[in-house]
Coordinates of C-alpha atoms and ligand atoms in Angstrom, one line a residue:
X1 CA 28.3 61.7 -2.4
X2 CA 31.3 59.6 -3.5
X3 CA 30.3 55.9 -3.3
X4 CA 33.4 53.8 -2.7
X5 CA 31.9 50.9 -4.7
X6 CA 35.0 48.8 -5.1
X7 CA 36.6 49.2 -1.7
X8 CA 40.2 49.2 -2.8
X9 CA 43.0 48.2 -0.6
X10 CA 44.7 51.5 -1.5
X11 CA 41.8 53.4 -0.1
X12 CA 41.8 51.4 3.1
X13 CA 45.6 51.9 3.5
X14 CA 45.4 55.6 2.8
X15 CA 42.5 56.2 5.3
X16 CA 44.2 54.0 7.9
X17 CA 47.4 56.0 7.7
X18 CA 45.5 59.3 8.3
X19 CA 43.2 58.4 11.2
X20 CA 44.3 57.6 14.7
X21 CA 42.5 54.6 16.3
X22 CA 43.0 56.1 19.8
X23 CA 41.2 59.2 18.8
X24 CA 38.3 57.3 17.1
X25 CA 37.9 55.0 20.1
X26 CA 38.2 57.9 22.6
X27 CA 35.0 59.3 21.2
X28 CA 33.2 56.2 22.5
X29 CA 35.3 54.8 25.3
X30 CA 37.1 56.5 28.2
X31 CA 40.6 55.2 27.9
X32 CA 43.3 55.1 30.6
X33 CA 46.9 54.6 30.0
X34 CA 48.6 51.5 31.5
X35 CA 52.1 50.8 30.4
X36 CA 52.1 51.2 26.6
X37 CA 48.5 50.3 26.1
X38 CA 45.2 52.1 26.7
X39 CA 42.4 50.4 28.6
X40 CA 38.7 51.1 28.9
X41 CA 35.3 49.5 29.4
X42 CA 34.4 47.5 26.3
X43 CA 31.7 49.1 24.3
X44 CA 30.6 45.8 22.8
X45 CA 29.8 43.9 26.0
X46 CA 28.6 44.6 29.5
X47 CA 31.4 44.9 32.0
X48 CA 32.4 46.7 35.2
X49 CA 36.2 46.5 35.0
X50 CA 38.1 47.4 31.8
X51 CA 39.1 44.5 29.6
X52 CA 39.2 46.5 26.3
X53 CA 42.7 47.3 25.2
X54 CA 44.0 49.6 22.5
X55 CA 47.5 49.3 21.2
X56 CA 48.5 52.7 19.7
X57 CA 51.6 51.4 18.1
X58 CA 49.9 48.6 16.3
X59 CA 46.7 50.7 15.8
X60 CA 44.8 47.6 17.0
X61 CA 42.3 46.8 19.7
X62 CA 41.3 43.7 21.6
X63 CA 38.8 42.8 24.3
X64 CA 39.7 40.1 26.8
X65 CA 36.0 39.8 27.7
X66 CA 34.2 39.3 24.5
X67 CA 37.3 38.5 22.5
X68 CA 36.4 40.9 19.7
X69 CA 39.3 42.6 18.1
X70 CA 40.4 44.5 15.0
X71 CA 41.6 47.8 13.6
X72 CA 40.0 51.1 13.2
X73 CA 37.7 49.9 10.4
X74 CA 36.3 46.9 12.5
X75 CA 35.8 49.3 15.4
X76 CA 33.8 51.7 13.4
X77 CA 31.9 48.8 11.7
X78 CA 30.8 47.5 15.1
X79 CA 30.2 50.8 16.9
X80 CA 28.3 52.4 14.0
X81 CA 26.5 49.2 13.0
X82 CA 27.7 49.6 9.4
X83 CA 29.7 47.4 7.1
X84 CA 33.3 47.5 5.9
X85 CA 32.4 49.9 3.1
X86 CA 30.4 52.1 5.4
X87 CA 33.2 52.3 7.8
X88 CA 35.6 53.2 5.0
X89 CA 33.3 55.9 3.9
X90 CA 32.9 57.4 7.3
X91 CA 36.6 57.4 8.1
X92 CA 37.5 58.7 4.7
X93 CA 35.3 61.7 5.2
X94 CA 36.8 62.3 8.6
X95 CA 40.4 62.0 7.2
X96 CA 39.6 64.1 4.1
X97 CA 40.5 61.2 1.8
X98 CA 38.9 61.4 -1.6
X99 CA 37.6 57.9 -2.3
X100 CA 37.3 58.5 -6.0
X101 CA 41.0 58.2 -6.5
X102 CA 40.9 54.7 -7.8
X103 CA 43.2 52.9 -10.2
X104 CA 42.0 52.5 -13.8
X105 CA 41.0 48.9 -13.3
X106 CA 39.3 49.7 -10.0
X107 CA 37.5 52.6 -11.7
X108 CA 36.4 50.3 -14.5
X109 CA 35.1 47.7 -12.1
X110 CA 33.2 50.3 -10.1
X111 CA 31.7 51.7 -13.3
X112 CA 30.5 48.3 -14.4
X113 CA 29.0 47.7 -11.0
X114 CA 27.2 51.0 -11.1
X115 CA 25.8 50.3 -14.6
X116 CA 24.7 46.9 -13.5
X117 CA 22.9 48.3 -10.5
X118 CA 21.1 50.9 -12.6
X119 CA 20.1 48.2 -15.0
X120 CA 18.7 46.0 -12.2
X121 CA 16.7 48.9 -10.9
X122 CA 15.3 49.6 -14.4
X123 CA 14.5 45.9 -14.9
X124 CA 12.6 45.8 -11.6
X125 CA 10.5 48.8 -12.7
X126 CA 9.9 47.3 -16.1
X127 CA 8.8 43.9 -14.7
X128 CA 6.5 45.5 -12.2
X129 CA 4.9 47.6 -14.9
X130 CA 4.3 44.5 -17.0
X131 CA 2.8 42.6 -14.1
X132 CA 0.1 45.2 -13.3
X133 CA -0.4 47.2 -16.5
X134 CA 0.1 44.9 -19.4
X135 CA -2.1 42.0 -20.7
X136 CA 1.1 39.9 -20.8
X137 CA 1.2 40.2 -17.0
X138 CA -2.0 38.2 -16.5
X139 CA -0.4 34.8 -15.8
X140 CA 1.7 36.6 -13.1
X141 CA -1.3 38.2 -11.5
X142 CA -3.1 34.8 -11.5
X143 CA -0.2 33.2 -9.8
X144 CA -0.2 35.8 -7.1
X145 CA -4.0 35.5 -6.7
X146 CA -3.6 31.7 -6.2
X147 CA -1.1 32.5 -3.5
X148 CA -3.4 35.1 -2.0
X149 CA -0.7 37.8 -2.3
X150 CA -2.4 41.2 -2.4
X151 CA -1.4 43.9 -4.7
X152 CA -0.3 46.0 -1.8
X153 CA 2.1 43.3 -0.6
X154 CA 3.3 42.5 -4.1
X155 CA 4.2 46.2 -4.6
X156 CA 6.0 46.4 -1.3
X157 CA 8.3 43.7 -2.6
X158 CA 8.2 45.1 -6.1
X159 CA 7.2 41.8 -7.6
X160 CA 7.0 41.8 -11.4
X161 CA 6.4 39.7 -14.5
X162 CA 8.9 38.9 -17.3
X163 CA 6.9 38.4 -20.5
X164 CA 7.9 35.8 -23.2
X165 CA 10.2 36.8 -26.0
X166 CA 12.4 39.9 -26.1
X167 CA 10.2 42.4 -24.3
X168 CA 12.9 43.9 -22.1
X169 CA 15.3 44.2 -25.0
X170 CA 12.8 46.1 -27.0
X171 CA 12.1 48.3 -24.0
X172 CA 15.8 49.1 -23.6
X173 CA 16.2 49.8 -27.3
X174 CA 13.3 52.3 -27.1
X175 CA 15.0 54.0 -24.2
X176 CA 18.3 53.8 -26.0
X177 CA 19.9 51.8 -23.3
X178 CA 22.8 49.4 -23.6
X179 CA 21.8 45.7 -24.1
X180 CA 25.3 44.7 -23.0
X181 CA 24.7 46.1 -19.5
X182 CA 21.5 44.0 -19.3
X183 CA 23.5 40.9 -20.3
X184 CA 26.2 41.8 -17.7
X185 CA 23.4 42.1 -15.1
X186 CA 22.3 38.6 -15.9
X187 CA 18.9 39.7 -17.3
X188 CA 19.3 38.8 -20.9
X189 CA 20.8 36.1 -23.1
X190 CA 23.1 37.0 -26.0
X191 CA 20.2 36.6 -28.5
X192 CA 18.3 39.2 -26.5
X193 CA 15.7 36.8 -25.0
X194 CA 14.8 37.5 -21.5
X195 CA 16.5 35.3 -19.0
X196 CA 13.4 35.2 -16.8
X197 CA 10.8 34.9 -19.6
X198 CA 7.4 33.8 -18.5
X199 CA 8.2 34.0 -14.8
X200 CA 7.1 36.0 -11.8
X201 CA 10.2 37.9 -10.8
X202 CA 11.1 38.7 -7.2
X203 CA 13.8 41.3 -6.8
X204 CA 16.5 40.4 -4.2
X205 CA 17.3 43.8 -2.7
X206 CA 20.0 44.8 -0.3
X207 CA 19.3 46.3 3.1
X208 CA 18.9 49.7 1.5
X209 CA 16.4 48.5 -1.1
X210 CA 18.7 48.4 -4.1
X211 CA 17.9 45.3 -6.3
X212 CA 21.0 43.1 -6.7
X213 CA 19.5 40.1 -8.4
X214 CA 16.2 38.3 -9.1
X215 CA 14.7 35.0 -8.3
X216 CA 11.9 34.0 -10.6
X217 CA 9.1 31.5 -10.5
X218 CA 7.7 30.0 -13.6
X219 CA 4.0 30.4 -14.4
X220 CA 4.0 27.4 -16.8
X221 CA 2.8 23.9 -15.7
X222 CA 5.2 22.1 -18.0
X223 CA 8.3 23.9 -16.8
X224 CA 10.6 21.6 -14.9
X225 CA 12.6 24.4 -13.1
X226 CA 10.2 26.1 -10.8
X227 CA 12.6 28.7 -9.7
X228 CA 15.7 30.2 -11.3
X229 CA 18.0 32.8 -9.9
X230 CA 20.3 35.5 -11.3
X231 CA 23.8 34.4 -11.9
X232 CA 26.5 36.1 -9.9
X233 CA 27.4 39.5 -11.3
X234 CA 29.6 42.4 -10.4
X235 CA 26.6 43.5 -8.2
X236 CA 25.6 40.2 -6.7
X237 CA 27.5 37.6 -4.8
X238 CA 25.4 34.7 -3.5
X239 CA 25.2 34.4 0.3
X240 CA 25.7 38.1 1.0
X241 CA 22.2 39.4 0.8
X242 CA 19.3 38.8 3.1
X243 CA 15.9 38.8 1.3
X244 CA 13.4 41.2 2.8
X245 CA 15.9 43.0 5.1
X246 CA 15.2 46.4 3.5
X247 CA 11.5 46.1 4.6
X248 CA 12.1 44.3 7.8
X249 CA 15.1 46.1 9.3
X250 CA 13.2 48.6 11.5
X251 CA 10.8 46.0 12.8
X252 CA 13.7 43.6 13.5
X253 CA 15.3 46.3 15.6
X254 CA 12.0 47.2 17.3
X255 CA 11.0 43.6 18.2
X256 CA 14.5 42.5 19.1
X257 CA 14.6 39.5 16.8
X258 CA 14.6 38.6 13.1
X259 CA 12.4 35.8 11.8
X260 CA 14.5 33.8 9.3
X261 CA 12.3 31.8 6.9
X262 CA 13.3 29.4 4.1
X263 CA 11.5 30.8 1.1
X264 CA 10.9 34.2 -0.4
X265 CA 7.2 33.4 -0.6
X266 CA 7.1 32.6 3.1
X267 CA 8.5 36.0 3.7
X268 CA 6.1 37.8 1.4
X269 CA 3.1 36.1 3.0
X270 CA 4.6 36.8 6.4
X271 CA 4.7 40.5 5.7
X272 CA 1.2 40.4 4.4
X273 CA -0.1 38.9 7.6
X274 CA 1.9 41.2 9.8
X275 CA 5.1 39.3 10.4
X276 CA 7.0 42.3 9.3
X277 CA 10.3 41.2 10.8
X278 CA 10.5 38.2 8.5
X279 CA 13.5 37.7 6.1
X280 CA 15.0 34.8 4.2
X281 CA 18.6 33.8 3.5
X282 CA 17.7 33.4 -0.1
X283 CA 19.1 30.5 -2.0
X284 CA 21.9 29.4 0.3
X285 CA 22.5 28.0 3.8
X286 CA 22.9 30.9 6.2
X287 CA 26.4 32.4 5.6
X288 CA 28.8 34.3 7.9
X289 CA 28.2 37.4 5.8
X290 CA 24.5 37.1 6.2
X291 CA 24.8 36.7 10.0
X292 CA 27.1 39.7 10.2
X293 CA 24.5 41.7 8.2
X294 CA 21.7 40.7 10.5
X295 CA 23.8 41.3 13.6
X296 CA 23.8 45.0 12.7
X297 CA 20.1 45.0 13.6
X298 CA 19.6 42.4 16.3
X299 CA 21.2 39.7 18.4
X300 CA 18.5 37.1 18.1
X301 CA 17.3 35.0 15.2
X302 CA 14.0 33.1 15.2
X303 CA 14.5 30.2 12.7
X304 CA 11.5 28.9 10.9
X305 CA 12.3 26.0 8.7
X306 CA 10.4 23.1 7.2
X307 CA 9.9 20.2 9.5
X308 CA 11.4 17.8 6.9
X309 CA 15.0 16.6 7.1
X310 CA 16.4 19.2 4.9
X311 CA 14.8 21.9 6.9
X312 CA 16.1 20.5 10.1
X313 CA 19.6 20.2 8.8
X314 CA 19.4 23.8 7.6
X315 CA 18.2 25.0 11.1
X316 CA 21.0 23.0 12.9
X317 CA 23.6 24.6 10.8
X318 CA 22.1 28.1 11.0
X319 CA 22.1 27.9 14.8
X320 CA 25.9 27.2 14.8
X321 CA 26.7 29.9 12.3
X322 CA 24.7 32.4 14.3
X323 CA 26.3 31.4 17.5
X324 CA 29.8 31.9 16.0
X325 CA 28.9 35.6 15.7
X326 CA 27.4 35.9 19.1
X327 CA 23.8 35.6 18.0
X328 CA 21.1 33.6 19.9
X329 CA 18.7 31.4 18.0
X330 CA 15.3 30.1 18.7
X331 CA 13.4 27.7 16.6
X332 CA 9.8 27.9 15.8
X333 CA 8.1 24.8 14.3
X334 CA 5.1 25.3 12.2
X335 CA 2.6 22.7 13.2
X336 CA 1.2 19.9 11.0
X337 CA 4.2 20.0 8.7
X338 CA 3.0 23.2 7.0
X339 CA 5.1 25.9 5.4
X340 CA 4.9 29.2 7.2
X341 CA 3.2 30.4 4.1
X342 CA 0.4 27.8 4.4
X343 CA 0.2 28.2 8.2
X344 CA -0.4 31.9 7.9
X345 CA -2.9 31.7 5.1
X346 CA -4.8 28.9 6.9
X347 CA -5.0 31.2 10.0
X348 CA -7.0 33.9 8.3
X349 CA -7.9 36.7 10.6
X350 CA -6.2 34.9 13.5
X351 CA -3.0 34.3 11.7
X352 CA -1.0 36.9 13.5
X353 CA -2.2 35.9 16.9
X354 CA -1.4 32.3 16.2
X355 CA 2.0 33.3 14.9
X356 CA 2.7 35.2 18.1
X357 CA 1.8 32.1 20.1
X358 CA 4.3 30.1 18.1
X359 CA 7.0 32.7 18.7
X360 CA 6.4 32.7 22.4
X361 CA 6.6 29.0 22.6
X362 CA 9.7 28.7 20.4
X363 CA 12.5 27.0 22.3
X364 CA 16.2 27.8 21.9
X365 CA 17.7 26.1 18.8
X366 CA 20.0 23.9 20.9
X367 CA 17.0 22.8 23.0
X368 CA 15.1 21.8 19.8
X369 CA 18.1 20.0 18.2
X370 CA 18.8 17.9 21.3
X371 CA 15.2 17.0 21.4
X372 CA 15.4 15.8 17.8
X373 CA 18.5 13.8 18.4
X374 CA 17.1 12.2 21.5
X375 CA 13.6 11.5 20.0
X376 CA 12.6 7.9 20.4
X377 CA 15.7 7.3 22.5
X378 CA 15.4 4.2 24.6
X379 CA 17.5 4.9 27.7
X380 CA 17.9 1.2 28.4
X381 CA 19.5 0.5 25.0
X382 CA 23.2 1.0 25.3
X383 CA 23.8 1.2 21.6
X384 CA 21.2 3.9 21.2
X385 CA 22.5 5.8 24.2
X386 CA 26.0 5.8 22.8
X387 CA 24.9 6.9 19.4
X388 CA 22.8 9.7 20.7
X389 CA 25.5 10.8 23.1
X390 CA 28.0 10.9 20.3
X391 CA 25.7 13.0 18.1
X392 CA 24.9 15.5 20.8
X393 CA 28.6 15.8 21.7
X394 CA 29.5 16.3 18.0
X395 CA 26.8 19.0 17.7
X396 CA 27.8 20.8 20.9
X397 CA 31.4 20.8 19.8
X398 CA 30.6 23.0 16.7
X399 CA 29.6 25.9 19.0
X400 CA 32.0 28.4 20.5
X401 CA 33.7 26.8 23.5
X402 CA 32.2 29.2 26.0
X403 CA 28.8 27.6 25.3
X404 CA 29.9 24.0 25.7
X405 CA 29.3 23.7 29.4
X406 CA 25.8 25.2 29.4
X407 CA 24.8 23.1 26.4
X408 CA 26.1 19.9 27.9
X409 CA 24.2 20.6 31.1
X410 CA 21.1 21.2 29.1
X411 CA 21.6 18.0 27.2
X412 CA 22.1 16.0 30.3
X413 CA 18.8 17.2 31.7
X414 CA 17.1 16.2 28.5
X415 CA 18.7 12.9 27.8
X416 CA 20.0 11.7 31.1
X417 CA 23.4 11.2 29.6
X418 CA 26.1 12.7 31.8
X419 CA 27.4 16.1 30.8
X420 CA 30.9 14.8 31.2
X421 CA 30.2 12.3 28.5
X422 CA 28.8 15.0 26.3
X423 CA 31.7 17.4 26.8
X424 CA 34.6 15.0 26.4
X425 CA 35.4 12.6 23.8
X426 CA 36.3 9.6 25.8
X427 CA 39.2 8.6 23.6
X428 CA 41.5 11.6 23.6
X429 CA 40.6 12.4 27.2
X430 CA 41.7 8.9 28.2
X431 CA 45.2 9.5 27.0
X432 CA 47.6 9.3 29.9
X433 CA 49.8 12.2 31.1
X434 CA 52.9 12.8 29.0
X435 CA 55.7 10.6 30.0
X436 CA 53.8 7.7 31.4
X437 CA 53.0 6.1 28.1
X438 CA 55.3 6.9 25.2
X439 CA 53.1 5.2 22.6
X440 CA 50.3 7.8 22.9
X441 CA 47.9 5.0 22.4
X442 CA 44.7 4.7 24.4
X443 CA 45.5 4.4 28.0
X444 CA 45.2 1.0 29.6
X445 CA 42.6 0.7 32.4
X446 CA 43.9 2.5 35.4
X447 CA 46.3 0.4 37.3
X448 CA 45.3 -1.1 40.6
X449 CA 42.1 -2.8 41.2
X450 CA 40.8 -4.8 38.2
X451 CA 37.3 -4.1 36.9
X452 CA 34.8 -5.9 39.1
X453 CA 31.0 -5.5 38.7
X454 CA 31.1 -3.5 41.9
X455 CA 33.7 -1.0 40.6
X456 CA 31.9 -0.9 37.3
X457 CA 28.7 0.2 39.0
X458 CA 30.5 2.9 40.9
X459 CA 31.9 4.3 37.7
X460 CA 28.6 4.0 36.0
X461 CA 26.9 6.0 38.8
X462 CA 29.6 8.7 38.5
X463 CA 28.9 9.3 34.8
X464 CA 25.1 8.7 34.8
X465 CA 23.4 9.9 38.0
X466 CA 19.9 9.1 36.8
X467 CA 20.7 5.4 36.9
X468 CA 20.3 5.7 40.6
X469 CA 16.5 5.6 40.2
X470 CA 16.8 2.1 38.9
X471 CA 19.2 1.0 41.5
X472 CA 17.6 2.2 44.7
X473 CA 15.6 -1.1 45.4
X474 CA 18.2 -3.3 43.8
X475 CA 21.4 -2.8 45.7
X476 CA 22.7 -1.6 49.1
X477 CA 26.1 -0.4 50.0
X478 CA 27.1 -3.5 52.0
X479 CA 26.5 -5.7 49.0
X480 CA 29.3 -4.0 47.1
X481 CA 33.0 -5.0 47.4
X482 CA 34.4 -3.6 50.6
X483 CA 36.6 -1.1 48.7
X484 CA 33.7 0.4 46.9
X485 CA 31.3 0.9 49.8
X486 CA 32.6 4.2 51.1
X487 CA 32.6 5.9 47.8
X488 CA 29.2 4.5 46.9
X489 CA 27.7 5.8 50.1
X490 CA 29.3 9.2 49.6
X491 CA 28.1 9.4 46.0
X492 CA 24.5 8.6 47.1
X493 CA 24.7 11.4 49.6
X494 CA 26.0 13.9 47.1
X495 CA 23.2 13.0 44.6
X496 CA 20.6 13.1 47.4
X497 CA 21.6 16.6 48.3
X498 CA 22.7 18.1 45.0
X499 CA 20.8 16.2 42.4
X500 CA 22.6 15.3 39.2
X501 CA 25.2 18.0 39.8
X502 CA 25.8 17.0 43.4
X503 CA 28.8 14.8 42.7
X504 CA 30.6 17.6 40.9
X505 CA 29.8 20.0 43.6
X506 CA 31.0 17.8 46.4
X507 CA 33.9 16.1 44.7
X508 CA 36.7 18.2 46.3
X509 CA 35.6 17.0 49.7
X510 CA 36.1 13.3 48.7
X511 CA 39.3 11.3 49.7
X512 CA 41.9 11.8 47.0
X513 CA 41.8 8.2 45.7
X514 CA 38.0 8.5 45.3
X515 CA 38.3 11.8 43.5
X516 CA 40.8 10.1 41.2
X517 CA 38.6 7.2 40.5
X518 CA 35.6 9.5 39.7
X519 CA 37.7 11.8 37.5
X520 CA 39.0 8.8 35.6
X521 CA 35.5 7.5 35.1
X522 CA 34.5 10.9 33.7
X523 CA 37.4 11.0 31.3
X524 CA 37.1 7.3 30.2
X525 CA 33.7 6.1 31.1
X526 CA 32.8 2.4 31.1
X527 CA 31.6 1.1 27.7
X528 CA 27.9 1.0 28.5
X529 CA 26.2 3.1 31.1
X530 CA 22.5 2.6 30.4
X531 CA 19.8 1.5 32.9
X532 CA 19.8 -2.1 31.7
X533 CA 23.5 -2.5 32.4
X534 CA 23.1 -0.8 35.8
X535 CA 20.3 -3.2 36.8
X536 CA 22.3 -6.2 35.5
X537 CA 25.3 -5.1 37.5
X538 CA 23.3 -4.7 40.6
X539 CA 21.9 -8.2 40.2
X540 CA 25.3 -9.7 39.7
X541 CA 26.7 -7.9 42.7
X542 CA 23.8 -9.0 44.8
X543 CA 24.2 -12.6 43.6
X544 CA 28.0 -12.6 44.4
X545 CA 27.2 -11.1 47.7
X546 CA 24.7 -13.8 48.5
X547 CA 27.1 -16.5 47.3
X548 CA 29.7 -15.1 49.6
X549 CA 27.3 -15.1 52.5
X550 CA 26.3 -18.6 51.7
X551 CA 29.9 -19.7 51.8
X552 CA 30.3 -18.0 55.2
X553 CA 27.2 -19.8 56.6
X554 CA 28.5 -23.2 55.4
X555 CA 31.9 -22.5 57.0
X556 CA 30.2 -21.5 60.2
X557 CA 28.0 -24.6 60.0
X558 CA 30.9 -27.0 59.9
X559 CA 32.3 -25.2 62.9
X560 CA 29.0 -25.5 64.8
X561 CA 28.9 -29.2 63.9
X562 CA 32.4 -29.7 65.3
X563 CA 31.2 -28.0 68.5
X564 CA 28.0 -30.1 68.5
X565 CA 25.9 -27.0 68.9
X566 CA 22.7 -28.6 67.6
X567 CA 20.6 -25.5 68.0
X568 CA 23.1 -23.4 66.1
X569 CA 23.5 -26.1 63.4
X570 CA 19.7 -26.2 62.9
X571 CA 19.5 -22.4 62.6
X572 CA 22.5 -22.2 60.2
X573 CA 21.1 -25.1 58.1
X574 CA 17.8 -23.3 57.6
X575 CA 19.6 -20.1 56.7
X576 CA 21.8 -21.9 54.2
X577 CA 18.9 -23.6 52.7
X578 CA 16.9 -20.4 52.3
X579 CA 19.9 -18.5 50.8
X580 CA 20.7 -21.4 48.5
X581 CA 17.1 -21.4 47.1
X582 CA 17.3 -17.6 46.6
X583 CA 20.6 -18.0 44.7
X584 CA 19.2 -20.7 42.5
X585 CA 16.1 -18.5 41.8
X586 CA 18.2 -15.6 40.9
X587 CA 20.5 -17.6 38.7
X588 CA 17.5 -19.1 36.9
X589 CA 16.0 -15.6 36.3
X590 CA 19.2 -13.9 35.3
Ligands
LIG601 ZN1 34.2 43.2 25.0

C-alpha cells in the first residue's frame, strides 16, 4: 500500500483536479439544485431543513448551521473520521492517482521519515527487551514496582529501559543497521551514547500504535532532570500526538468521552485500574491538532488536571481549545490534591468504582472555572465583584460566540453578577451611536436627568436583580423620586414573576423611555452594583424622603399656626418631632 508520507501539495492538487466534490458529497447527502448551488441536510449536525451548500464551480462546501466548511479533502476527513493524509489516500485511490509520484526532495524526506519510524520501532523493542530480559533492566523494573505498575500494563504501553553506555549502538552494529538513522531519530548522540541512558523509556505512539518519540524518566536519585523527551524529528512534531490514544481509542468511542490526564504515568496507572479511555496531551498544553485528533473519536473530553495553579490554568485553556472545535469538556477534580495516579492506587480494589463516581459528579468545565473565579467572593465588596466580573467576562469571551449567552447566564446564577455585565464590556458598549459624538470617546452620562440616588438604585436593580433581596425591607416605591417610581414598581413585578430573567422577558412591554433607561444601564452600568452600595443607596433615599416629609410638615405647621388650629398644630408638632428624631438617628448611624 503506498503510504503518502509527505503529503505533497502536488498530490493534493492532482487528486483534487480528478475528483468531483459533488459526486463525493452525493454519496452521503441527498443534494437538491437551487440556483447554481446544491443544497442538502448537513451530515455534520442535526437539522430538519437544508443549510448545507455545495458550490460545484468552486468545489467548496459550507454549512450555515454549524459553520463548517471546506473542500473535498475536509469533507472526507470529517465524514470518514480520518486525517488529511487519510483523506488524500482515500481520494487518490478513488481517482487512480499514484501517490508515489513525488519530487526528488519529497521522496528524500519521505524516505528519511520512514527510516526514522523503523528505527523508533526497533528502539522500542530493544528497550523493552532490556527492561524485562537483561540484568541492566533491573533499576527500571524497580521503578515500575515502586509505582505499582504491573508487567502486563507495562507491556501494553511497551515500556522499556535504556541502559547506560552505548548499548543501543552496539545492538545496531550487530544488526548491521545505520547509526545515522538512530541519530536522526533522536535516540543517540554523535558519540554513540544513548540519549535516554539510565532511564525508563515510555514510547509516545500515534493512534495506530507506531512509536513517534519517547519520553524517559531517570532512575537515578542524583539526576536533576527527571523527565527528558525526544527532540522533534522528521517523524515527530510536538503537540500532534495524544499519548495512549492507540490503546484508548475504542474505549473512548464506546464510552462517549476521553479522559485527558496530565502525565503519562497517570494514564498508565489509569489503564491498569480500568480507566481504559485515559490519554494525555503529552508535554504540551492541549493543541488544536490534538483536539482534532480526539474529535475523530468523541465529542466530549473529561479533563483531569492537578488541583494546583498550573493544573487549573491548563484545564482552563484546554476547555477553550476544545470548545473551538465543538467539543464539550467536563472537569473532574481528584480529591485531597492527589494525582490521578495516587488516587487510583490508594483506591485499591475500589479504585474503579470511586473513579466512576468522580466522573459522574464532574461538572462542565465552564461551571468549574466560574466557581474557581468566584471562590471566596464577597458579594458586598464592590472591588471584588468588579474584579471577578471582569475575569469571568474575559474567560467567556475566549469561547465561540454561540456559547456566550448560555455561559453568561450560568455565571449569573453562580455569582449573582448580571449576565449583561458578563457579556458586554461596559466601555465599548457605552460608545454612542455614530454621528452623535465625533470623538469616539466614552459616552457621557445619558442626557436628561442627572444621576440621583434614586436613579442609581433603579439602574443597579436593572443590572443586578439579586440585590432586591437586600432591598425589600429597606425601601418602598413611594420613597423614590417621583420619576423613578413607575419603573421601580414595574421592575419589581417583572422580577417577582420571572426571577432574574424577568426583566429581560418583560422589557418590550415597558414604556419606551423606561426601556431606554434599562438598556442604557445594561450597556453602561453604574460603577458599583454590590449589595453594600444598594443598601447605602436605599438608606440615602429613605433619608431624603424623610427630610422632604419633614419639610412638608413644617410648612403645614406654619399654615396651621396661622389658622390657629391648635389641635392640628399639636398633631403636626408631634409628627415633626418624631420624624426629626428618626432623621437624626439615621444620620448618626449612616
Ligand atoms: Zn452543519
